[in-house]
Coordinates of C-alpha atoms and ligand atoms in Angstrom, one line a residue:
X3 CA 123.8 98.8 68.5
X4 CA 120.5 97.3 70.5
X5 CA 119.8 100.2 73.1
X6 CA 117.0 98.3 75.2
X7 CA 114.5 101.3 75.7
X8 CA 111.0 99.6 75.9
X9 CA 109.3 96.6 74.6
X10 CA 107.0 98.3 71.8
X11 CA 110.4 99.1 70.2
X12 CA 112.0 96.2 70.9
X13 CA 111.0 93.6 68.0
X14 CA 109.1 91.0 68.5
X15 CA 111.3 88.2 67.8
X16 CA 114.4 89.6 69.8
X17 CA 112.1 89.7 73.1
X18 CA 111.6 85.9 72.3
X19 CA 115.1 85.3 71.7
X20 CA 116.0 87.2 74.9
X21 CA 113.7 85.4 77.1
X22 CA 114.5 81.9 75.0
X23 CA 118.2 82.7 76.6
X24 CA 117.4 83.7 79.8
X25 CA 115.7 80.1 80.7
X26 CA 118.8 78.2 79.2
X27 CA 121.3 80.4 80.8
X28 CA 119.2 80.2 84.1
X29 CA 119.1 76.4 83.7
X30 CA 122.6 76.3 83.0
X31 CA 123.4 77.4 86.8
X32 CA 121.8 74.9 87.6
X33 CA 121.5 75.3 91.5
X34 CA 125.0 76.7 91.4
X35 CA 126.5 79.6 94.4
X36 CA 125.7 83.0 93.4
X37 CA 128.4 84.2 93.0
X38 CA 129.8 81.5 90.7
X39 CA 131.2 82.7 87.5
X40 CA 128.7 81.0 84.1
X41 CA 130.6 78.7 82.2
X42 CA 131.1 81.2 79.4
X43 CA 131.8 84.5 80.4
X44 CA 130.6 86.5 77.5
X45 CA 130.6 90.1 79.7
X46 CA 134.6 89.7 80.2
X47 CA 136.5 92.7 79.8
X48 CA 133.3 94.7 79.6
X49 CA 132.4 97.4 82.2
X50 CA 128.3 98.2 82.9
X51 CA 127.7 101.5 84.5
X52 CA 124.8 100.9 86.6
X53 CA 122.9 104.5 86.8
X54 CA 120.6 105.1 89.8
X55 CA 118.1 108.1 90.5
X56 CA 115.8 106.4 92.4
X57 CA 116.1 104.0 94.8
X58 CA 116.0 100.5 94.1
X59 CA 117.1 96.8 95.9
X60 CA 115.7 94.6 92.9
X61 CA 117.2 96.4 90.0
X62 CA 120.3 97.1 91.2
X63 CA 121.4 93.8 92.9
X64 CA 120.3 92.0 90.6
X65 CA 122.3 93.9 87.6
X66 CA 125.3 93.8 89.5
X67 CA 125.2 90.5 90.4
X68 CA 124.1 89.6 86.6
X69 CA 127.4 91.4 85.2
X70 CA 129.7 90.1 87.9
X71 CA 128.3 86.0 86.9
X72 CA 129.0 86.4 83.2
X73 CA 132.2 87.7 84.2
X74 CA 132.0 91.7 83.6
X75 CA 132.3 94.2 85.8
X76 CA 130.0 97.0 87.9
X77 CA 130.3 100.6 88.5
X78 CA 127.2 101.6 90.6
X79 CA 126.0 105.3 90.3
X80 CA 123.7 107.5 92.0
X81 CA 122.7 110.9 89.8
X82 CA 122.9 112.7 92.9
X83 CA 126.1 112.2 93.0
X84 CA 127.0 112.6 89.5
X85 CA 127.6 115.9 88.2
X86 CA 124.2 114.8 86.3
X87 CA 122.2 115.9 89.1
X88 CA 124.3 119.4 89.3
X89 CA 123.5 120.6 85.6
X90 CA 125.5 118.5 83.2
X91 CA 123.3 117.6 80.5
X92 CA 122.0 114.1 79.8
X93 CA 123.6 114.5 76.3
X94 CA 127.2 115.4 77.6
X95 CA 127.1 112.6 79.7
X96 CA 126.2 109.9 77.8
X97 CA 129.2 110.9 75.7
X98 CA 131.4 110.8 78.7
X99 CA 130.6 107.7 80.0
X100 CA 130.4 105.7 76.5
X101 CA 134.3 106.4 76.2
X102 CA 134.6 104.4 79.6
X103 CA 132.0 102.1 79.6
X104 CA 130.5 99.5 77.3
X105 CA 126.9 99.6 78.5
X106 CA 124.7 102.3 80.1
X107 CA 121.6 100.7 82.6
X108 CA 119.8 104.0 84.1
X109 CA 116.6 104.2 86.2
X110 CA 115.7 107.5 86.1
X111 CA 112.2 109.6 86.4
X112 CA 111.6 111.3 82.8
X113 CA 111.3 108.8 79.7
X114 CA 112.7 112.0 78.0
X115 CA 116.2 111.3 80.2
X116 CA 116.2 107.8 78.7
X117 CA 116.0 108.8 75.3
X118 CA 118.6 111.6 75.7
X119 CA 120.8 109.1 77.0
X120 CA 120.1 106.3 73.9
X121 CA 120.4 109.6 71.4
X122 CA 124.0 110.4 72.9
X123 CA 125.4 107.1 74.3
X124 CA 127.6 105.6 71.3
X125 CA 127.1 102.3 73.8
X126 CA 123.6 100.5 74.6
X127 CA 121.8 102.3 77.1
X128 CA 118.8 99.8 79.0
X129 CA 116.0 101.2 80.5
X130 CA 116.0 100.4 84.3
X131 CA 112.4 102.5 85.1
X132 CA 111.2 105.4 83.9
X133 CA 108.0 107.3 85.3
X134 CA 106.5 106.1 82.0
X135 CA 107.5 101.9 81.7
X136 CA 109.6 99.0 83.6
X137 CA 110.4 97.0 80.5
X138 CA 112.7 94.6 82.0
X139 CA 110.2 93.6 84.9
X140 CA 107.8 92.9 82.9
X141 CA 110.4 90.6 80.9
X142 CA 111.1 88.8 84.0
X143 CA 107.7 88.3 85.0
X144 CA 106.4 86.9 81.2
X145 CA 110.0 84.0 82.2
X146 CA 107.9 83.7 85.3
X147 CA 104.8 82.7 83.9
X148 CA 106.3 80.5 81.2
X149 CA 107.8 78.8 84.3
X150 CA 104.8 77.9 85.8
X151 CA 102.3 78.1 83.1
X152 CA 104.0 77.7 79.8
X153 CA 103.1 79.9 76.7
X154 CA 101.8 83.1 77.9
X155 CA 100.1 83.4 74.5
X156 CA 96.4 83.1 74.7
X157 CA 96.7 83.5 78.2
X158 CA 94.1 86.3 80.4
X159 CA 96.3 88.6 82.8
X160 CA 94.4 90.9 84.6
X161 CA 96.0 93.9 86.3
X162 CA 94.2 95.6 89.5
X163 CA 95.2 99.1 90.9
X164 CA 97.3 102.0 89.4
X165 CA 97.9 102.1 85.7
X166 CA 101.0 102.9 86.2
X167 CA 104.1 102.4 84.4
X168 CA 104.5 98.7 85.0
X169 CA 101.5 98.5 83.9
X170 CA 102.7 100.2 80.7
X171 CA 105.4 97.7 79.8
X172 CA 102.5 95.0 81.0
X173 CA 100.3 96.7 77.8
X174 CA 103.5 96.6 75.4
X175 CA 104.0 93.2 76.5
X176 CA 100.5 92.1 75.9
X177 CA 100.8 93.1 72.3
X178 CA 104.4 91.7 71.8
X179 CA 103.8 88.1 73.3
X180 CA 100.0 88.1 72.6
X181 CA 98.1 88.1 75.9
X182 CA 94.6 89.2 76.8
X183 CA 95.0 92.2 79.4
X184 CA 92.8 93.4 81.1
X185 CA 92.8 96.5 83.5
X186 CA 90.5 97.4 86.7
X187 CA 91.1 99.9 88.6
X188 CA 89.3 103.3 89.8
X189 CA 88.6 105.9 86.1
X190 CA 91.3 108.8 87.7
X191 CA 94.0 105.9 87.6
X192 CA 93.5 104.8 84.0
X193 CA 96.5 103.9 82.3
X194 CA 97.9 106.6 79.3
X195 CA 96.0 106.7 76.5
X196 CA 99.1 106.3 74.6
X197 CA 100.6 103.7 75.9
X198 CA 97.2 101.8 75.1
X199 CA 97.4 102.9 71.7
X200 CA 101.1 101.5 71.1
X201 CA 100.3 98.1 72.6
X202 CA 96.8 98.0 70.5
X203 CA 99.4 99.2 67.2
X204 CA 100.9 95.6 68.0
X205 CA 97.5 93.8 68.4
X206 CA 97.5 94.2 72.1
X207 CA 93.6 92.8 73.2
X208 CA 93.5 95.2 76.4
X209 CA 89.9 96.1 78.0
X210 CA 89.0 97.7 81.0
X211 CA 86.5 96.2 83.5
X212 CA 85.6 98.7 86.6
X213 CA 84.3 95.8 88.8
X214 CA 87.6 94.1 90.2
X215 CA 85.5 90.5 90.5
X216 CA 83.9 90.8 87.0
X217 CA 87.6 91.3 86.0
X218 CA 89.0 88.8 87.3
X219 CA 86.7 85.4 85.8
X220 CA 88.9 83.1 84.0
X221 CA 92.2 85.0 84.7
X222 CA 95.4 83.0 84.7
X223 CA 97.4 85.7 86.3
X224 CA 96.4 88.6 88.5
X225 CA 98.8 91.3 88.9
X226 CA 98.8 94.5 91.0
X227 CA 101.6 97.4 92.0
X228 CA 102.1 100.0 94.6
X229 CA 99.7 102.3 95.2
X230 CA 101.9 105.3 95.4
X231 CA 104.6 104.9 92.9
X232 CA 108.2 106.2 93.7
X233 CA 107.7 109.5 91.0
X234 CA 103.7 109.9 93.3
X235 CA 103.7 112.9 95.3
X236 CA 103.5 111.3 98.9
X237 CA 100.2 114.1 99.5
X238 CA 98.4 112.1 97.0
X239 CA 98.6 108.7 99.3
X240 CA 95.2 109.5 101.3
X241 CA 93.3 109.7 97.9
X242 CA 95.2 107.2 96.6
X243 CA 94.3 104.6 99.3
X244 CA 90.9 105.7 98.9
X245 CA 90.3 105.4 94.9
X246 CA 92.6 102.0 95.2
X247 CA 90.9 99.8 98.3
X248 CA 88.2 98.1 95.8
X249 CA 91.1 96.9 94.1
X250 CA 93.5 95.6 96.7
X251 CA 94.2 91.7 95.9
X252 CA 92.9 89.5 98.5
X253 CA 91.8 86.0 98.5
X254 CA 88.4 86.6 98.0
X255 CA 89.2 88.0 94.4
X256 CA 91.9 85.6 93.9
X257 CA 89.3 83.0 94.5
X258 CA 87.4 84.6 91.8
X259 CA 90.0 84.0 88.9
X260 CA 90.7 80.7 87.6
X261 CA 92.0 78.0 90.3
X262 CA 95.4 77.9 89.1
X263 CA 95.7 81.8 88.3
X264 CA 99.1 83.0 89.4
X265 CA 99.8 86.3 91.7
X266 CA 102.4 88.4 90.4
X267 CA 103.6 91.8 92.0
X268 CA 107.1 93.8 90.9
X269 CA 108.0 94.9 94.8
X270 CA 108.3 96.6 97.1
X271 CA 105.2 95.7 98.4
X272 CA 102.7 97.6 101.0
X273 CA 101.4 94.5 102.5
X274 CA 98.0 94.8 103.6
X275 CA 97.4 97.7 101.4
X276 CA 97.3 96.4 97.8
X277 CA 97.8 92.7 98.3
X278 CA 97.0 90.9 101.5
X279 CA 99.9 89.1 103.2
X280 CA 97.8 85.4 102.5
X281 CA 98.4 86.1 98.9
X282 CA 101.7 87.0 98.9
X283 CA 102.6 83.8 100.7
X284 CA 99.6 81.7 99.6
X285 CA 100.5 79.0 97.3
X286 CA 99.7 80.8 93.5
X287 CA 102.0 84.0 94.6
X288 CA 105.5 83.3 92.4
X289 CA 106.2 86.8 93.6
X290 CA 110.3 85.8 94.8
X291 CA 110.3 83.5 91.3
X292 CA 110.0 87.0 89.8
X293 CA 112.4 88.9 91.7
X294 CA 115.1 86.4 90.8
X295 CA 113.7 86.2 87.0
X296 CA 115.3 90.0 87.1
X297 CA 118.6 88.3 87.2
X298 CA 118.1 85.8 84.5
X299 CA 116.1 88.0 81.8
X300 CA 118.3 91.1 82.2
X301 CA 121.5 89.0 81.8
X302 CA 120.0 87.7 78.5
X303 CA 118.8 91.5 77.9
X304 CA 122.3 92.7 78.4
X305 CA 123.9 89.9 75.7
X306 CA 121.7 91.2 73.3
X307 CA 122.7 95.1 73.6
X308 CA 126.0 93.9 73.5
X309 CA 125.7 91.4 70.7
X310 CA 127.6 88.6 73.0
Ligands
CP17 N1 110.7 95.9 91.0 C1 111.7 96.7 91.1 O1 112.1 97.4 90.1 O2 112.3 96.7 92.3 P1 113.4 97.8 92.8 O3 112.7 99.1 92.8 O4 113.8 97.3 94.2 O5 114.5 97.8 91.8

């Protein structure tokens, strides 16, 4: 059974496969509606329980609408609503749900929740966000820039703000696809030292530059987040505005990377506070290539759990 936790655990050559299938299966549709079935329908007759406690637009559409085109089908759920979020343990309900279900996708707060769930579930479980990593964005985004770009290997990414959790998976990644990463951003919001040493245990080549121009010469993708993540207590936004402005991705700093450096960003965005509108739109942003890469990657992420 391939639970699809994070992408330090994940091995190396599955995340290639994955993302080899996503861009066949994405070049397959070919332009097609989208809500026109694949022409093999390898989710039939399976049911994905599609577990929510945070809010989401990306995630969840693009699940449901991933399940529903290789012909499976979607139960949405919200914890709060689940007797979850009214003291049923993680363990309990991962045994529940695996006698009715054939795959588990939860976004949830606690990385601790995940792993209960994997320990339980006697079905794959995927990891949809956690306060600690966003594995499956970050596989969409490494399809993005193999879109544009081709091989990612080799390749400089720089991330500027919050070393945050999708940041995290950006540090696994960098270690299982062999990028150079760097991070800038303000010394209160360095990433986890852990999560550095688990992509560095892979090879990972990550360094940290406080100067957000310095950072960014020769980059061939800049990359920045939120600054107040949805797990962020909302009374930290002040100081969090303040420690983050140096960082905030205009065109200036773009300017500063290599000409044909890509702009990435997972969304929602804040524009005007991290990333200024004129990069968003400006012609290196592949920001809405990424949001549909969700579809693609987590369709071929889903296969592989299920072996289909
Ligand atoms: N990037 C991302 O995970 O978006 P949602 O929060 O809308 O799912």
């Amino acid at each position: 059974m391939n639970h699809f936790l994070d992408l330090h655990t994940t091995a190396q050559g599955d995340l290639r496969a994955i993302l080899d299938q996503a861009h066949q299966m994405k070049t397959a549709r070919n332009g097609r509606p989208k809500g026109a079935a694949d022409d093999s329908q390898p989710l039939a007759g399976h049911m994905v329980a599609l577990i929510f406690e945070k809010p989401s637009t990306r995630t969840r559409v693009s699940f449901d609408v991933g399940v529903r085109q290789m012909g499976g089908q979607t139960m949405v759920l919200s914890g709060a609503d689940m007797q979850l979020g009214h003291g049923e343990t993680i363990a309990d309900t991962a045994r529940v749900l695996s006698r009715y279900v054939d795959l588990i996708m939860i976004r949830t707060f606690e990385e601790a929740v995940l792993q209960e769930m994997a320990e339980y579930a006697s079905v794959p479980v995927i990891n949809g966000l956690t306060n600690r990593t966003h594995p499956c964005q970050i596989m969409a985004d490494v399809m993005t820039f193999e879109e544009h770009r081709g091989p990612i290997t080799g390749k400089k990414v720089v991330w500027s703000g919050d070393g945050n959790n999708v940041f995290a998976s950006f540090a696994h990644a960098a270690g299982q696809f062999g990028f150079d990463l760097t991070f800038t951003g303000p010394q209160a919001l360095d990433p986890d030292p852990a999560v550095l040493g688990e992509a560095r245990a892979l090879g990972a080549d990550i360094s940290v530059e406080r100067d957000p121009y310095k950072a960014v010469a020769g980059a061939d993708l800049i990359v920045t987040d939120t600054w107040v993540s949805m797990h962020d207590p909302q009374s930290a936004r002040e100081r969090r505005h303040n420690q983050l402005y140096p960082y905030k991705v205009t065109t200036d700093l773009m300017a500063a990377a290599n000409p044909d450096a890509l702009f990435m960003h997972c969304l929602p965005a804040h524009r005007g506070d991290e990333v200024d509108s004129a990069v968003m739109d400006g012609p290196n942003s592949v920001i809405f290539d990424e949001a549909e890469n969700r579809l693609h990657a987590q369709k071929a992420v889903m296969r592989w759990c299920l072996g289909v």
